[in-house]
Coordinates of C-alpha atoms and ligand atoms in Angstrom, one line a residue:
M275 CA 21.8 -4.7 -1.6
R276 CA 19.4 -1.9 -2.1
G277 CA 16.2 -3.3 -3.5
T278 CA 17.8 -6.5 -4.7
E279 CA 15.6 -9.5 -5.0
D280 CA 17.4 -11.7 -2.5
A281 CA 17.1 -9.0 0.2
A282 CA 13.4 -9.9 0.6
Q283 CA 12.7 -12.0 3.6
L284 CA 10.0 -13.8 5.5
V285 CA 9.8 -12.7 9.2
E286 CA 7.6 -14.4 11.9
V287 CA 6.0 -11.5 13.7
G288 CA 3.7 -13.5 15.9
S289 CA 2.7 -17.1 16.4
G290 CA 1.9 -18.4 12.9
I291 CA 2.0 -14.8 11.5
H292 CA 4.5 -14.0 8.8
A293 CA 5.5 -10.8 7.1
W294 CA 7.2 -10.7 3.7
V295 CA 9.4 -7.6 3.6
Q296 CA 10.9 -6.4 0.4
P297 CA 13.6 -3.7 0.8
D298 CA 13.9 -0.9 0.1
G299 CA 10.1 -0.4 0.0
S300 CA 10.2 2.2 -2.8
W301 CA 8.0 2.1 -5.9
W302 CA 6.5 -1.3 -6.5
L303 CA 8.4 -3.0 -3.6
N304 CA 5.6 -3.9 -1.2
N305 CA 5.3 -6.0 1.9
A306 CA 2.9 -8.9 2.2
G307 CA 2.3 -11.7 4.7
A308 CA 0.2 -14.6 5.9
I309 CA -1.6 -15.9 8.9
T310 CA -1.3 -19.7 9.3
T311 CA -3.1 -22.1 11.5
P312 CA -3.8 -25.9 11.4
S313 CA -7.2 -24.9 10.0
G314 CA -5.9 -22.9 7.1
Q315 CA -3.9 -20.1 5.8
L316 CA -4.8 -16.5 4.8
V317 CA -2.4 -14.7 2.6
V318 CA -2.3 -10.9 2.9
D319 CA -1.4 -9.4 -0.6
T320 CA 0.9 -10.7 -3.3
C321 CA 3.6 -8.8 -5.2
A322 CA 4.0 -6.9 -8.4
T323 CA 5.8 -9.3 -10.6
E324 CA 5.6 -13.0 -11.4
T325 CA 9.2 -13.5 -10.1
R326 CA 8.6 -11.6 -6.8
A327 CA 5.2 -13.2 -6.2
R328 CA 6.6 -16.7 -6.7
R329 CA 9.5 -15.9 -4.4
F330 CA 7.1 -14.9 -1.7
L331 CA 4.7 -17.8 -2.1
D332 CA 7.6 -20.3 -2.3
A333 CA 9.2 -19.0 0.9
L334 CA 5.8 -19.1 2.6
S335 CA 5.2 -22.6 1.5
T336 CA 8.6 -23.7 2.7
A337 CA 8.2 -22.0 6.1
T338 CA 4.6 -23.2 6.8
G339 CA 4.2 -26.4 4.7
R340 CA 0.7 -25.2 3.8
A341 CA -1.1 -23.8 0.8
P342 CA -3.2 -20.7 1.1
K343 CA -6.9 -21.4 1.6
L344 CA -7.8 -17.7 1.5
A345 CA -6.1 -14.4 0.4
V346 CA -7.0 -10.8 0.9
N347 CA -5.8 -7.7 -1.0
T348 CA -5.3 -4.6 1.2
H349 CA -6.0 -2.4 -1.9
Q350 CA -6.0 -2.4 -5.6
H351 CA -2.5 -1.3 -6.4
G352 CA -0.4 -3.6 -8.7
D353 CA 2.4 -4.1 -6.2
H354 CA -0.1 -5.8 -3.9
T355 CA -2.3 -7.5 -6.5
Y356 CA -0.6 -8.4 -9.8
G357 CA 0.8 -11.6 -8.4
N358 CA -2.7 -12.7 -7.4
S359 CA -2.7 -15.1 -10.4
L360 CA 0.2 -17.0 -8.8
L361 CA -2.0 -18.1 -5.9
P362 CA -3.3 -21.6 -6.3
A363 CA -6.5 -21.7 -8.4
G364 CA -8.5 -22.9 -5.4
T365 CA -7.5 -20.0 -3.1
V366 CA -10.5 -17.8 -2.3
L367 CA -9.6 -14.2 -2.8
I368 CA -11.2 -11.3 -0.8
G369 CA -11.1 -7.6 -1.4
Q370 CA -13.0 -4.4 -0.7
E371 CA -15.8 -3.6 -3.2
N372 CA -14.0 -0.6 -4.6
M373 CA -10.7 -2.5 -4.7
R374 CA -12.2 -5.1 -7.0
E375 CA -13.5 -2.5 -9.4
G376 CA -10.2 -0.6 -9.3
L377 CA -8.2 -3.7 -10.3
R378 CA -10.8 -4.7 -12.9
T379 CA -10.3 -1.4 -14.7
D380 CA -6.5 -1.0 -14.0
P381 CA -4.7 -0.5 -17.3
I382 CA -1.2 -0.8 -15.9
I383 CA -1.2 -4.6 -15.6
D384 CA -1.6 -4.7 -19.4
G385 CA 1.5 -2.7 -19.9
C386 CA 3.3 -0.2 -17.6
P387 CA 3.7 3.4 -18.9
P388 CA 7.2 4.8 -18.9
F389 CA 6.6 6.7 -15.7
W390 CA 9.2 4.5 -14.0
S391 CA 12.8 3.6 -14.9
P392 CA 13.5 0.8 -15.8
V393 CA 9.9 0.2 -16.9
P394 CA 8.7 -2.8 -14.8
D395 CA 8.1 -6.1 -16.6
W396 CA 5.4 -7.9 -14.6
G397 CA 6.2 -11.3 -16.2
D398 CA 3.4 -13.9 -16.6
V399 CA 0.7 -12.4 -14.4
Q400 CA -3.0 -12.2 -15.1
R401 CA -5.6 -9.9 -13.6
R402 CA -7.2 -11.9 -10.9
L403 CA -10.1 -10.3 -9.0
P404 CA -11.5 -11.0 -5.6
D405 CA -14.2 -13.8 -5.4
I406 CA -15.7 -12.2 -2.3
T407 CA -16.0 -8.4 -1.7
V408 CA -16.3 -6.6 1.6
T409 CA -17.7 -3.1 2.1
D410 CA -17.0 -2.4 5.7
A411 CA -15.8 -5.5 7.7
L412 CA -15.4 -9.2 7.5
T413 CA -14.0 -11.7 10.0
V414 CA -12.1 -14.7 8.7
H415 CA -12.1 -17.6 11.1
L416 CA -9.1 -19.9 10.9
G417 CA -10.1 -22.4 13.4
D418 CA -10.1 -20.5 16.7
R419 CA -8.1 -17.7 15.4
R420 CA -9.9 -14.5 14.2
V421 CA -8.6 -12.3 11.5
E422 CA -10.6 -9.1 11.2
L423 CA -10.6 -7.3 7.8
R424 CA -11.7 -3.7 8.3
H425 CA -12.2 -0.7 6.0
P426 CA -11.3 2.7 7.4
G427 CA -14.8 4.0 6.5
G428 CA -13.9 6.3 3.6
P429 CA -11.1 7.0 1.1
A430 CA -7.6 7.1 2.5
H431 CA -4.7 5.5 0.6
T432 CA -7.3 4.4 -2.0
T433 CA -11.1 4.2 -2.0
G434 CA -10.9 0.4 -1.3
D435 CA -8.5 -0.1 1.6
L436 CA -8.6 -3.0 4.1
V437 CA -6.4 -3.7 7.0
A438 CA -6.0 -7.3 8.4
W439 CA -6.0 -7.3 12.3
V440 CA -5.0 -10.4 14.2
P441 CA -6.4 -9.6 17.7
D442 CA -4.9 -12.5 19.6
E443 CA -1.3 -11.4 18.7
R444 CA -2.2 -7.7 18.1
V445 CA -0.6 -7.7 14.7
L446 CA -1.9 -5.2 12.2
F447 CA -1.3 -5.5 8.5
T448 CA -2.0 -1.9 7.4
G449 CA -1.4 -2.1 3.6
D450 CA -0.5 1.3 2.3
L451 CA -2.1 3.2 5.1
V452 CA 1.4 3.1 6.4
F453 CA 4.7 3.8 4.5
A454 CA 7.4 3.4 7.1
G455 CA 10.2 5.8 6.4
L456 CA 9.1 6.4 2.9
T457 CA 6.9 9.1 1.4
P458 CA 3.2 8.3 1.8
L459 CA 1.0 8.2 -1.3
V460 CA -2.7 9.2 -1.3
F461 CA -3.4 10.4 -4.9
M462 CA -6.0 7.7 -5.4
G463 CA -7.6 8.3 -2.0
S464 CA -7.9 11.4 0.2
V465 CA -5.5 13.5 2.1
S466 CA -7.9 14.3 4.9
G467 CA -9.1 10.7 4.8
A468 CA -5.6 9.4 5.2
L469 CA -5.0 11.7 8.1
A470 CA -8.2 10.4 9.8
A471 CA -7.1 6.8 9.1
V472 CA -4.0 7.3 11.2
D473 CA -6.1 7.8 14.3
W474 CA -8.2 4.9 13.3
L475 CA -5.1 2.7 13.0
A476 CA -3.8 3.8 16.4
E477 CA -7.1 2.7 18.0
F478 CA -6.3 -0.9 17.3
G479 CA -3.4 -0.7 19.8
P480 CA -1.1 -2.9 17.7
R481 CA 2.0 -4.6 19.1
V482 CA 3.3 -5.1 15.6
V483 CA 2.5 -3.1 12.5
V484 CA 3.3 -4.6 9.1
P485 CA 3.3 -1.5 6.8
G486 CA 2.5 -1.7 3.1
H487 CA 6.1 -0.5 2.5
G488 CA 9.1 -0.2 4.7
P489 CA 10.3 -2.1 7.8
I490 CA 8.1 -3.9 10.4
L491 CA 7.3 -1.7 13.3
T492 CA 7.1 -2.5 17.0
G493 CA 7.3 -0.6 20.3
D494 CA 7.7 3.1 20.2
D495 CA 8.4 3.1 16.5
I496 CA 4.7 2.6 15.9
A497 CA 3.6 5.8 17.5
R498 CA 6.6 7.6 16.0
V499 CA 5.8 6.5 12.4
L500 CA 2.1 7.3 12.8
D501 CA 3.0 10.8 14.0
E502 CA 5.2 11.3 11.0
H503 CA 2.2 10.4 8.8
R504 CA 0.1 13.0 10.6
R505 CA 2.7 15.7 10.1
Y506 CA 3.2 14.8 6.5
Y507 CA -0.5 14.9 5.7
R508 CA -0.9 18.2 7.5
L509 CA 1.9 19.5 5.4
I510 CA 0.0 18.5 2.3
L511 CA -3.2 20.1 3.6
R512 CA -1.4 23.4 4.4
T513 CA 0.6 23.4 1.1
G514 CA -2.5 22.6 -1.0
A515 CA -4.6 25.3 0.7
A516 CA -1.9 27.9 0.3
G517 CA -1.2 26.9 -3.3
I518 CA -4.9 27.3 -4.2
E519 CA -5.1 30.6 -2.4
N520 CA -2.0 31.9 -4.2
G521 CA -3.1 30.6 -7.6
L522 CA -0.3 28.1 -7.9
S523 CA -0.5 24.8 -9.8
P524 CA 0.1 21.6 -7.9
L525 CA 3.7 21.4 -9.3
E526 CA 4.4 25.1 -8.5
A527 CA 3.0 24.5 -5.0
A528 CA 5.2 21.4 -4.6
R529 CA 8.3 23.3 -5.7
A530 CA 7.7 26.0 -3.2
V531 CA 7.7 23.5 -0.3
D532 CA 10.6 22.9 2.0
L533 CA 10.1 19.2 2.8
G534 CA 12.1 19.6 6.0
E535 CA 12.1 16.4 8.1
F536 CA 10.7 14.5 5.1
A537 CA 13.4 15.4 2.7
G538 CA 15.3 12.2 3.2
W539 CA 12.3 9.9 2.4
A540 CA 12.4 8.0 -0.8
D541 CA 9.9 8.9 -3.6
A542 CA 9.6 12.5 -2.5
E543 CA 7.9 13.4 -5.8
R544 CA 4.7 11.8 -4.4
L545 CA 4.3 15.3 -2.9
V546 CA 3.1 16.3 -6.4
L547 CA 0.7 13.4 -6.7
N548 CA -0.7 14.0 -3.3
L549 CA -1.2 17.7 -4.1
H550 CA -3.0 16.8 -7.2
R551 CA -5.4 14.8 -5.0
F552 CA -5.9 17.7 -2.7
Y553 CA -6.6 20.1 -5.7
A554 CA -9.0 17.6 -7.3
D555 CA -11.0 17.2 -4.1
H556 CA -11.0 21.0 -3.5
H557 CA -12.4 21.6 -6.9
D558 CA -14.6 18.5 -6.7
S559 CA -13.1 17.2 -9.9
E560 CA -11.6 14.0 -11.2
L561 CA -7.8 13.6 -10.7
D562 CA -6.1 13.6 -14.1
L563 CA -3.7 10.7 -13.7
I564 CA -1.5 11.5 -16.7
A565 CA -1.2 15.2 -15.7
A566 CA -0.4 14.2 -12.1
F567 CA 2.4 11.8 -13.2
S568 CA 3.8 14.2 -15.8
D569 CA 4.1 16.8 -13.0
A570 CA 5.7 14.2 -10.7
L571 CA 8.3 13.3 -13.3
N572 CA 9.0 17.0 -13.9
Y573 CA 9.5 17.5 -10.2
N574 CA 11.8 14.5 -10.1
G575 CA 13.7 15.5 -13.2
G576 CA 12.9 12.3 -15.1
P577 CA 11.2 8.9 -14.7
L578 CA 10.8 7.6 -11.2
P579 CA 13.4 5.0 -10.1
T580 CA 12.3 1.5 -9.3
H581 CA 14.1 -1.6 -8.3
V582 CA 11.2 -4.0 -8.8
Ligands
ZN636 ZN1 -0.6 1.3 -2.7

């Protein structure tokens, strides 16, 4: 059942709060969700392909009997945004300012490069950008219920991340600030920023975390997974600093690393992408996306597997 389409499911994680969880959470298989009240519904993210976005929105409609009044994208990446065009035309879409610009200039929606195997087919999706942009924080009021959209304050997973926090049920949709049990990815954000964002997430004191990828977290698993992220980001910081000191390329630095406790996580080659980010920031230069992915494919020994 690994990654198969019918493994995706809608889970109620709080009163009127649903998470759409798509196993196995690897490349392009994201989580999404929605907050529903009699006064309206806010959808959190869509999915990568027409088929997957439709499946999510149909399941949500069946479960809640409502159409989305509003939607928010947690960040620009296609697994969370390409399905935006499947939302009803009247749904008002919200995103962080940098997220909107990132999706506006994203070339991958027009045709996916052969970095993945099989190469994803998005189906009939169109680029649909937020109607409303947020820089720091915005509160959505669905009747009496507040949903707080918050930016971590700087680059983390990307430069335009937002979380959706439902304070009355203490449910936190983190987007890709959390990859539960899978390798985190920060190549379009910041390694140190992502590390700082872990503490920022913990301060919400969530009862339930809906990560961007991987299973829903509750109880002690929340702190455990956040700690894993801290250790992983520190490993990148150490490896990057040592690699630069020893004159290694990001790929050479990656090959020299023993992933240890993280060796079992899917998408391990993100180590290379994350090191490219560290190097680019260290040298105050732009990340070369093609070079970074070429190195990641090299590390992996071929195109990256996807089940989208
Ligand atoms: Zn992402």
